[in-house]
Coordinates of C-alpha atoms (C1' of nucleotides) and ligand atoms in Angstrom, one line a residue:
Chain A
X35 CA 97.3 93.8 101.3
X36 CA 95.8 95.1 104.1
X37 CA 99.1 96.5 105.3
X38 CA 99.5 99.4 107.3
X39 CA 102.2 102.3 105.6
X40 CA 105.5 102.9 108.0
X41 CA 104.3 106.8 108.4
X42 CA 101.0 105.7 109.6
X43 CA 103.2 103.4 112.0
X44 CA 105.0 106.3 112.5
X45 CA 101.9 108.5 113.7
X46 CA 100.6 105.9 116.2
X47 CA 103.8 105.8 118.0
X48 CA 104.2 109.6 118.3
X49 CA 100.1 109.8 119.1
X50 CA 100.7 106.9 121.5
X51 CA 103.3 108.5 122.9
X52 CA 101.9 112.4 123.3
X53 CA 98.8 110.5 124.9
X54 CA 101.2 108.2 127.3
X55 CA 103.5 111.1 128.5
X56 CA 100.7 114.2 128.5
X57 CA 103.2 116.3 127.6
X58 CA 104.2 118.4 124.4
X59 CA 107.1 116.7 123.0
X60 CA 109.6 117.8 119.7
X61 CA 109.3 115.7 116.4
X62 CA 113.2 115.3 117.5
X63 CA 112.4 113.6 120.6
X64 CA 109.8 111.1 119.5
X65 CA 112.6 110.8 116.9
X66 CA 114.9 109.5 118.9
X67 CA 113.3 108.1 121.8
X68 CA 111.7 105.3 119.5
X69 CA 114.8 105.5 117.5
X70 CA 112.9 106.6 114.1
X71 CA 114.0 108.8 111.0
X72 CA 113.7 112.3 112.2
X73 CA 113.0 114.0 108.7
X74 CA 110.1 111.3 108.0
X75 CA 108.6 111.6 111.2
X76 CA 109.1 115.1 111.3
X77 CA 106.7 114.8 107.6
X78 CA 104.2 112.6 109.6
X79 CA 103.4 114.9 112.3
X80 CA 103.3 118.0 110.1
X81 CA 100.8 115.9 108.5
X82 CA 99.0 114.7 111.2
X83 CA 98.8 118.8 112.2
X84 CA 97.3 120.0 109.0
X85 CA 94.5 118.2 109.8
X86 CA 94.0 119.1 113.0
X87 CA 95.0 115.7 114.8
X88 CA 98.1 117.4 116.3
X89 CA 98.5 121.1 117.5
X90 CA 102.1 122.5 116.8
X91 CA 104.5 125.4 118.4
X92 CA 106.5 126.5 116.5
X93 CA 110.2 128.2 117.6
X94 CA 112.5 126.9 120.5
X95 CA 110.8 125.5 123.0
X96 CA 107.8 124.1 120.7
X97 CA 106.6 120.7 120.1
X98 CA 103.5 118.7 119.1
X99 CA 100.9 118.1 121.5
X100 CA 97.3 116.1 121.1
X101 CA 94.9 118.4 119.1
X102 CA 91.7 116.7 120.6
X103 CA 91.1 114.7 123.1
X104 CA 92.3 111.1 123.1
X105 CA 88.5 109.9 122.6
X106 CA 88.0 112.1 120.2
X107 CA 90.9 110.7 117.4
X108 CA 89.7 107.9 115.8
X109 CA 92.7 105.3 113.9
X110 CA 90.1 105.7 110.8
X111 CA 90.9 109.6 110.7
X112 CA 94.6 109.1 111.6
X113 CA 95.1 106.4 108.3
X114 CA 93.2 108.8 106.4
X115 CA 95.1 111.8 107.3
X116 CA 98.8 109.8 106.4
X117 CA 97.9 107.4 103.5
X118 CA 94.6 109.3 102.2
X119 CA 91.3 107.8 102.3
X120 CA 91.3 104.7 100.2
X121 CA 89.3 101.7 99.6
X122 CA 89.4 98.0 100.0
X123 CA 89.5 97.8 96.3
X124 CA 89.6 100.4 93.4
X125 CA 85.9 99.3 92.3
X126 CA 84.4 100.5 96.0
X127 CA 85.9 103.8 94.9
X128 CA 83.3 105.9 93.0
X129 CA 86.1 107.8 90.8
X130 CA 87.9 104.5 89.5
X131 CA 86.0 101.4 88.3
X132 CA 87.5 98.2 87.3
X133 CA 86.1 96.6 83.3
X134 CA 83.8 93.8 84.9
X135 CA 81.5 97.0 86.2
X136 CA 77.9 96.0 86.0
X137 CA 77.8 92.3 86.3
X138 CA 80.6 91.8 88.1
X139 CA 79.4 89.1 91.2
X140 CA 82.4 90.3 93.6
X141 CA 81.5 94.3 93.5
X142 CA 78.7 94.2 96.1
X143 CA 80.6 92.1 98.6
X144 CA 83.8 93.6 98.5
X145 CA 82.2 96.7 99.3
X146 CA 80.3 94.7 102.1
X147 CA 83.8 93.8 103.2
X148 CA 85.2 97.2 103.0
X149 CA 82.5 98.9 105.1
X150 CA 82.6 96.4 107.4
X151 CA 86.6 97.1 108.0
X152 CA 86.3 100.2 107.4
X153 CA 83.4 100.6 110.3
X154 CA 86.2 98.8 112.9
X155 CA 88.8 101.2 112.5
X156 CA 86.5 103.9 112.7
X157 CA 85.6 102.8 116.0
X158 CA 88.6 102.9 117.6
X159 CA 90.2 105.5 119.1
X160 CA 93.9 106.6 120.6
X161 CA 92.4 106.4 124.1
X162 CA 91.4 102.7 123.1
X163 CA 94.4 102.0 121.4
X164 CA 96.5 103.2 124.3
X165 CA 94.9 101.3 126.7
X166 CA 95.6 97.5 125.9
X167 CA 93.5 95.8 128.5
X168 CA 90.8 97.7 127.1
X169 CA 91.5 96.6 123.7
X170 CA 91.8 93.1 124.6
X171 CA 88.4 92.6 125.7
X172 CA 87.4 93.6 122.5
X173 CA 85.5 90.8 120.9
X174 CA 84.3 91.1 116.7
X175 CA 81.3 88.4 116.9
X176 CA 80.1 87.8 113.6
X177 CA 76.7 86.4 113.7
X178 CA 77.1 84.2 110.7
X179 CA 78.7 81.2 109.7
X180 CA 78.7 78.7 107.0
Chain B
X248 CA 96.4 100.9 103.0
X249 CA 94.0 98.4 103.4
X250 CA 93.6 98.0 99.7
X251 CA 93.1 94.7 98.0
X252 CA 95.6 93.9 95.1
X253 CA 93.6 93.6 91.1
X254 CA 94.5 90.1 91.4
X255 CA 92.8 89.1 94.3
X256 CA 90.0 91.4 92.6
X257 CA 90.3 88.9 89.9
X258 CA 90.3 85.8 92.0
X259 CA 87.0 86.7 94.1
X260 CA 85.2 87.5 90.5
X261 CA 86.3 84.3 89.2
X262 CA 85.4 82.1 92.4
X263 CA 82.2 84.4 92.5
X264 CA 81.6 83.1 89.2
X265 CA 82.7 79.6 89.3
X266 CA 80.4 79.4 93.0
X267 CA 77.1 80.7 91.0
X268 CA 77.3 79.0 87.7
X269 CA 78.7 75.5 89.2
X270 CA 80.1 75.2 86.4
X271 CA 84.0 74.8 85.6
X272 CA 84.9 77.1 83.0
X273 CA 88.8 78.1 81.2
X274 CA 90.0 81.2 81.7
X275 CA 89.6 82.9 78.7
X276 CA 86.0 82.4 79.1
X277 CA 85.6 84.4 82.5
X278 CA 88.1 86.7 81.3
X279 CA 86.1 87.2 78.2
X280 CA 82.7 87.0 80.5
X281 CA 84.0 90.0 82.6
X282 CA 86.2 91.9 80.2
X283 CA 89.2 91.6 82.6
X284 CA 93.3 90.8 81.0
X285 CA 93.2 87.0 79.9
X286 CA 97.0 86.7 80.6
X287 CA 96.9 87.8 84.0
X288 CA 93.1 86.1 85.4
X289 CA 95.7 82.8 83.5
X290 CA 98.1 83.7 86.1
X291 CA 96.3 84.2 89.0
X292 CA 94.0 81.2 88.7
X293 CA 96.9 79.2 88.1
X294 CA 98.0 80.4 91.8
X295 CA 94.8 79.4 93.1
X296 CA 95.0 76.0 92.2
X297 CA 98.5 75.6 93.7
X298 CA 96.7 76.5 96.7
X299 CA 93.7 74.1 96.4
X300 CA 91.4 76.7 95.6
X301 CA 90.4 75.7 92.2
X302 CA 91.2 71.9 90.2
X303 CA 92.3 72.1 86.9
X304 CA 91.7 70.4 84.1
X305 CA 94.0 70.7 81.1
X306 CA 94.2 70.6 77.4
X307 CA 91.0 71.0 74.7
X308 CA 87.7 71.4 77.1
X309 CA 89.8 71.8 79.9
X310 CA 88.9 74.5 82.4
X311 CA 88.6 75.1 86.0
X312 CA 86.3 74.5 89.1
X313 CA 85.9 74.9 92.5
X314 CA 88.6 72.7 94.7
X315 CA 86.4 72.1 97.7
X316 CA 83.1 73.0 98.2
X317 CA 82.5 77.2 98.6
X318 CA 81.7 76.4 102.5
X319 CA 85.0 75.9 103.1
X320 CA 87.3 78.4 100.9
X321 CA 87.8 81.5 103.2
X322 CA 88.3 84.7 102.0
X323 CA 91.7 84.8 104.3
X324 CA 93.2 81.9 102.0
X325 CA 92.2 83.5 99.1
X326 CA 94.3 86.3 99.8
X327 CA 96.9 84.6 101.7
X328 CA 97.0 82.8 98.1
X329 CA 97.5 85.2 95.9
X330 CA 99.2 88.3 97.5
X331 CA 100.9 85.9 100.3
X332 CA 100.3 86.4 103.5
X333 CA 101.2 89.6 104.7
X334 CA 100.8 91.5 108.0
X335 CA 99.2 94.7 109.2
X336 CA 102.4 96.3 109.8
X337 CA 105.9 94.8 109.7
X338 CA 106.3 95.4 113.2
X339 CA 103.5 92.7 113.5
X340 CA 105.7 90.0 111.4
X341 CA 108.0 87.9 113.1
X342 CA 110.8 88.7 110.8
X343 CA 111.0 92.0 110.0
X344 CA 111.0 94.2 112.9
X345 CA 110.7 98.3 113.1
X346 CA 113.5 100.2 115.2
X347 CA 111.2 101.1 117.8
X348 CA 111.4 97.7 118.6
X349 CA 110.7 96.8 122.8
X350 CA 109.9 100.1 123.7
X351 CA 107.2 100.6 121.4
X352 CA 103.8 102.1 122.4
X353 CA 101.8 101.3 119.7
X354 CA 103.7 97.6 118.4
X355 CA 100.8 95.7 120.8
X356 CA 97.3 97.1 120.0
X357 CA 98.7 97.5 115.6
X358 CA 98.7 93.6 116.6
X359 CA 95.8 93.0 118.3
X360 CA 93.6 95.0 115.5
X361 CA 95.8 92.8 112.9
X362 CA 94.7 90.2 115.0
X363 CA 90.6 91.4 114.7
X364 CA 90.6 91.7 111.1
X365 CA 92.4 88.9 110.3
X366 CA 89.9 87.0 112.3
X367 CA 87.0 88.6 110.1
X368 CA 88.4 87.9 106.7
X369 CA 88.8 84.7 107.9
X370 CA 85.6 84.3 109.3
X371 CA 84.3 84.9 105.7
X372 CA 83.3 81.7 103.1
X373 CA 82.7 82.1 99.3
X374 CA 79.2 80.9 100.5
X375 CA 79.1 83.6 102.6
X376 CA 80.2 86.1 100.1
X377 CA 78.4 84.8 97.4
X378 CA 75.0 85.0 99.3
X379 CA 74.1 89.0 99.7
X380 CA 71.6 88.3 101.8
X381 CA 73.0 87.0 104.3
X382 CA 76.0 89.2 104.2
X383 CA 73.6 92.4 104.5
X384 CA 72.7 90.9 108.2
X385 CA 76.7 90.5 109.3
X386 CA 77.0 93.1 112.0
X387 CA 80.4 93.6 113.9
X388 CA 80.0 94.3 117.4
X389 CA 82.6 96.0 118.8
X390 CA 81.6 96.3 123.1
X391 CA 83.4 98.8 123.9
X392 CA 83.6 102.6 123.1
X393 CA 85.0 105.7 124.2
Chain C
dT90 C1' 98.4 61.8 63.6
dT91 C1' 97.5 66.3 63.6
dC92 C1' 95.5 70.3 65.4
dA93 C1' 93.2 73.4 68.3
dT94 C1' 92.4 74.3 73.1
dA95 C1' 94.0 74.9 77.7
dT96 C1' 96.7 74.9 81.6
dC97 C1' 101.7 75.3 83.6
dG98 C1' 106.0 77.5 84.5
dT99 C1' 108.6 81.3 84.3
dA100 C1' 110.6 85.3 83.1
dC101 C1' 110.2 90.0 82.2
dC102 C1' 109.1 95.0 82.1
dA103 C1' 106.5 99.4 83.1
dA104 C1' 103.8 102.0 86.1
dA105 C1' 102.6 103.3 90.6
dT106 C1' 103.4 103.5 95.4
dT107 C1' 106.2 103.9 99.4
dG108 C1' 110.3 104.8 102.0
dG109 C1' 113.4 108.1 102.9
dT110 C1' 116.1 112.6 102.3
dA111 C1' 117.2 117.6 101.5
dC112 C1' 116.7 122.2 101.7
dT113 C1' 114.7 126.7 102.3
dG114 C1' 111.6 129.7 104.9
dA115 C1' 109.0 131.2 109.0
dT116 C1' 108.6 131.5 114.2
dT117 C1' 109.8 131.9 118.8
dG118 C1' 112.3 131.7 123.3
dT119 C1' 116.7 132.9 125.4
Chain D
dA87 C1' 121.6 137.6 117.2
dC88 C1' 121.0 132.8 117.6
dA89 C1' 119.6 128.3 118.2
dA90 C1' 115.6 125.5 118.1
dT91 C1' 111.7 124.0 115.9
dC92 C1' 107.8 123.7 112.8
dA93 C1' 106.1 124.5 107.6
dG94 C1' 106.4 123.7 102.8
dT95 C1' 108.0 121.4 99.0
dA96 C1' 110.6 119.1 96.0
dC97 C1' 113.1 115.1 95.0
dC98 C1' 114.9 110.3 94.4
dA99 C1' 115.6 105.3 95.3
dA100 C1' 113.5 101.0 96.6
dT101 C1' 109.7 98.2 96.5
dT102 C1' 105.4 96.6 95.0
dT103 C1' 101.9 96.1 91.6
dG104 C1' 99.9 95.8 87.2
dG105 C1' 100.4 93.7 83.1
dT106 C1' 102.6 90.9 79.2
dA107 C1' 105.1 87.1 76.7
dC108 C1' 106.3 82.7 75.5
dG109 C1' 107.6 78.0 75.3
dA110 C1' 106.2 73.6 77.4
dT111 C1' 102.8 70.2 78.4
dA112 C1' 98.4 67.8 78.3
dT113 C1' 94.0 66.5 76.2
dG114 C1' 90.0 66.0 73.3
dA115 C1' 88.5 65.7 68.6
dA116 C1' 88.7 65.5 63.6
Ligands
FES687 S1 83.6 95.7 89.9 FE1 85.7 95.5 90.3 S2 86.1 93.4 90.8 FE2 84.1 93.6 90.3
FES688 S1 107.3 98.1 116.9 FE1 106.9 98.9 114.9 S2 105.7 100.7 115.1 FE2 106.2 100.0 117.1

DNA sequence: TTCATATCGTACCAAATTGGTACTGATTGT
DNA sequence: ACAATCAGTACCAATTTGGTACGATATGAA
């Protein structure tokens, strides 16, 4: 649990990397500069184009480049876009429940949980990401304790 | 991603239950109680007393109860427990290791944000979980933004 | 003692997800 | 024309997860 998928690896280091360099780059390059499979990745950032995360060229001479700015793509909308929005558990989904339903005890603070998580990721963006001092200040303070 | 496994859905219903009643009580009983598979809430209970979780009692009128007090079972070990303990991204595990490898861009912040939600979900009680109220207040701060 | 109730240990299988590949078509610069 | 490169889609293998089965062991009660 709370694992991330190897494409959604995949998409930070090519975002990661498009951020670092500033400069258009082929899904061939990322490929083998970080040494990953060229088909998957090639997938990933097809993927991370259709929605709008990436802007493409097509032909010779085209590439990927950042489709927003760097503050503007959040590692929420990047999991999303590779894994498709999911939940902490099947029973915060509205679509699926799980039998206990109604008087289940665990439903309201798992989805608690969830939005909490969920409300962390969402808050981070590639600019953050890319910039580790920055991250490392980051501090989660939870105002509670038992 | 960042999806809890059914069985750790299970466990949190059962300690959930086990925490409010303060009672012990056999499996069938919560299985029957919240209509979940008797078999498996069998097996995964039986994990969480491996891990200290829960005491057992065997045989006719036999049944199980909280192993230490709900203060001290974090939702980290819970987890840790029953799915093992398993990282944000494999890069992130000491063993395993992705072929980007040193020259990674992204390897470092994927493991300080494992780091950060680790740190929550282990922040977390059965108490605290168990006691709405006081998980409606949590709020993560995160000082920093784009 | 016998029996019903429970946990314990372990093994097993089916379904779903994920990791990874292949191939064809459409664009575009040289 | 041609090579480079993205777009679309289909496919399969490996892994993980969900779920079941069953014999062994312990315990309380009739
Ligand atoms: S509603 Fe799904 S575990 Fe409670
Ligand atoms: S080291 Fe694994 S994604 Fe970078």
């Amino acid at each position: 649990m709370l694992k991330l998928s190897k494409k959604a690896d995949y998409a930070l280091v090519a975002l990661s990397h498009l951020q670092a360099t500033e400069l258009p780059a082929s899904a061939k390059e990322i490929a083998d500069r970080y040494n990953l499979s060229a088909q998957m990745l090639a997938n990933v950032l097809k993927t991370l184009t259709q929605s709008g995360l990436l802007a493409s060229k097509r032909g010779a001479m085209g590439g990927y480049a950042l489709g927003k700015r760097p503050e503007h793509i959040f590692l929420g909308e990047v999991i999303d876009a590779i894994d498709g929005r999911q939940s902490l558990s099947d029973c915060t989904s509205l679509d699926k429940r799980c039998s206990a339903e109604t008087n289940c005890p665990a439903k309201s603070p798992i989805l608690m949980i969830h939005k909490k998580i969920k409300q962390f990721i969402d808050s981070l963006t590639l600019a953050d990401i890319a910039n580790r001092e920055i991250l490392k200040g980051v501090s989660i303070d939870i105002p509670f304790s038992s």
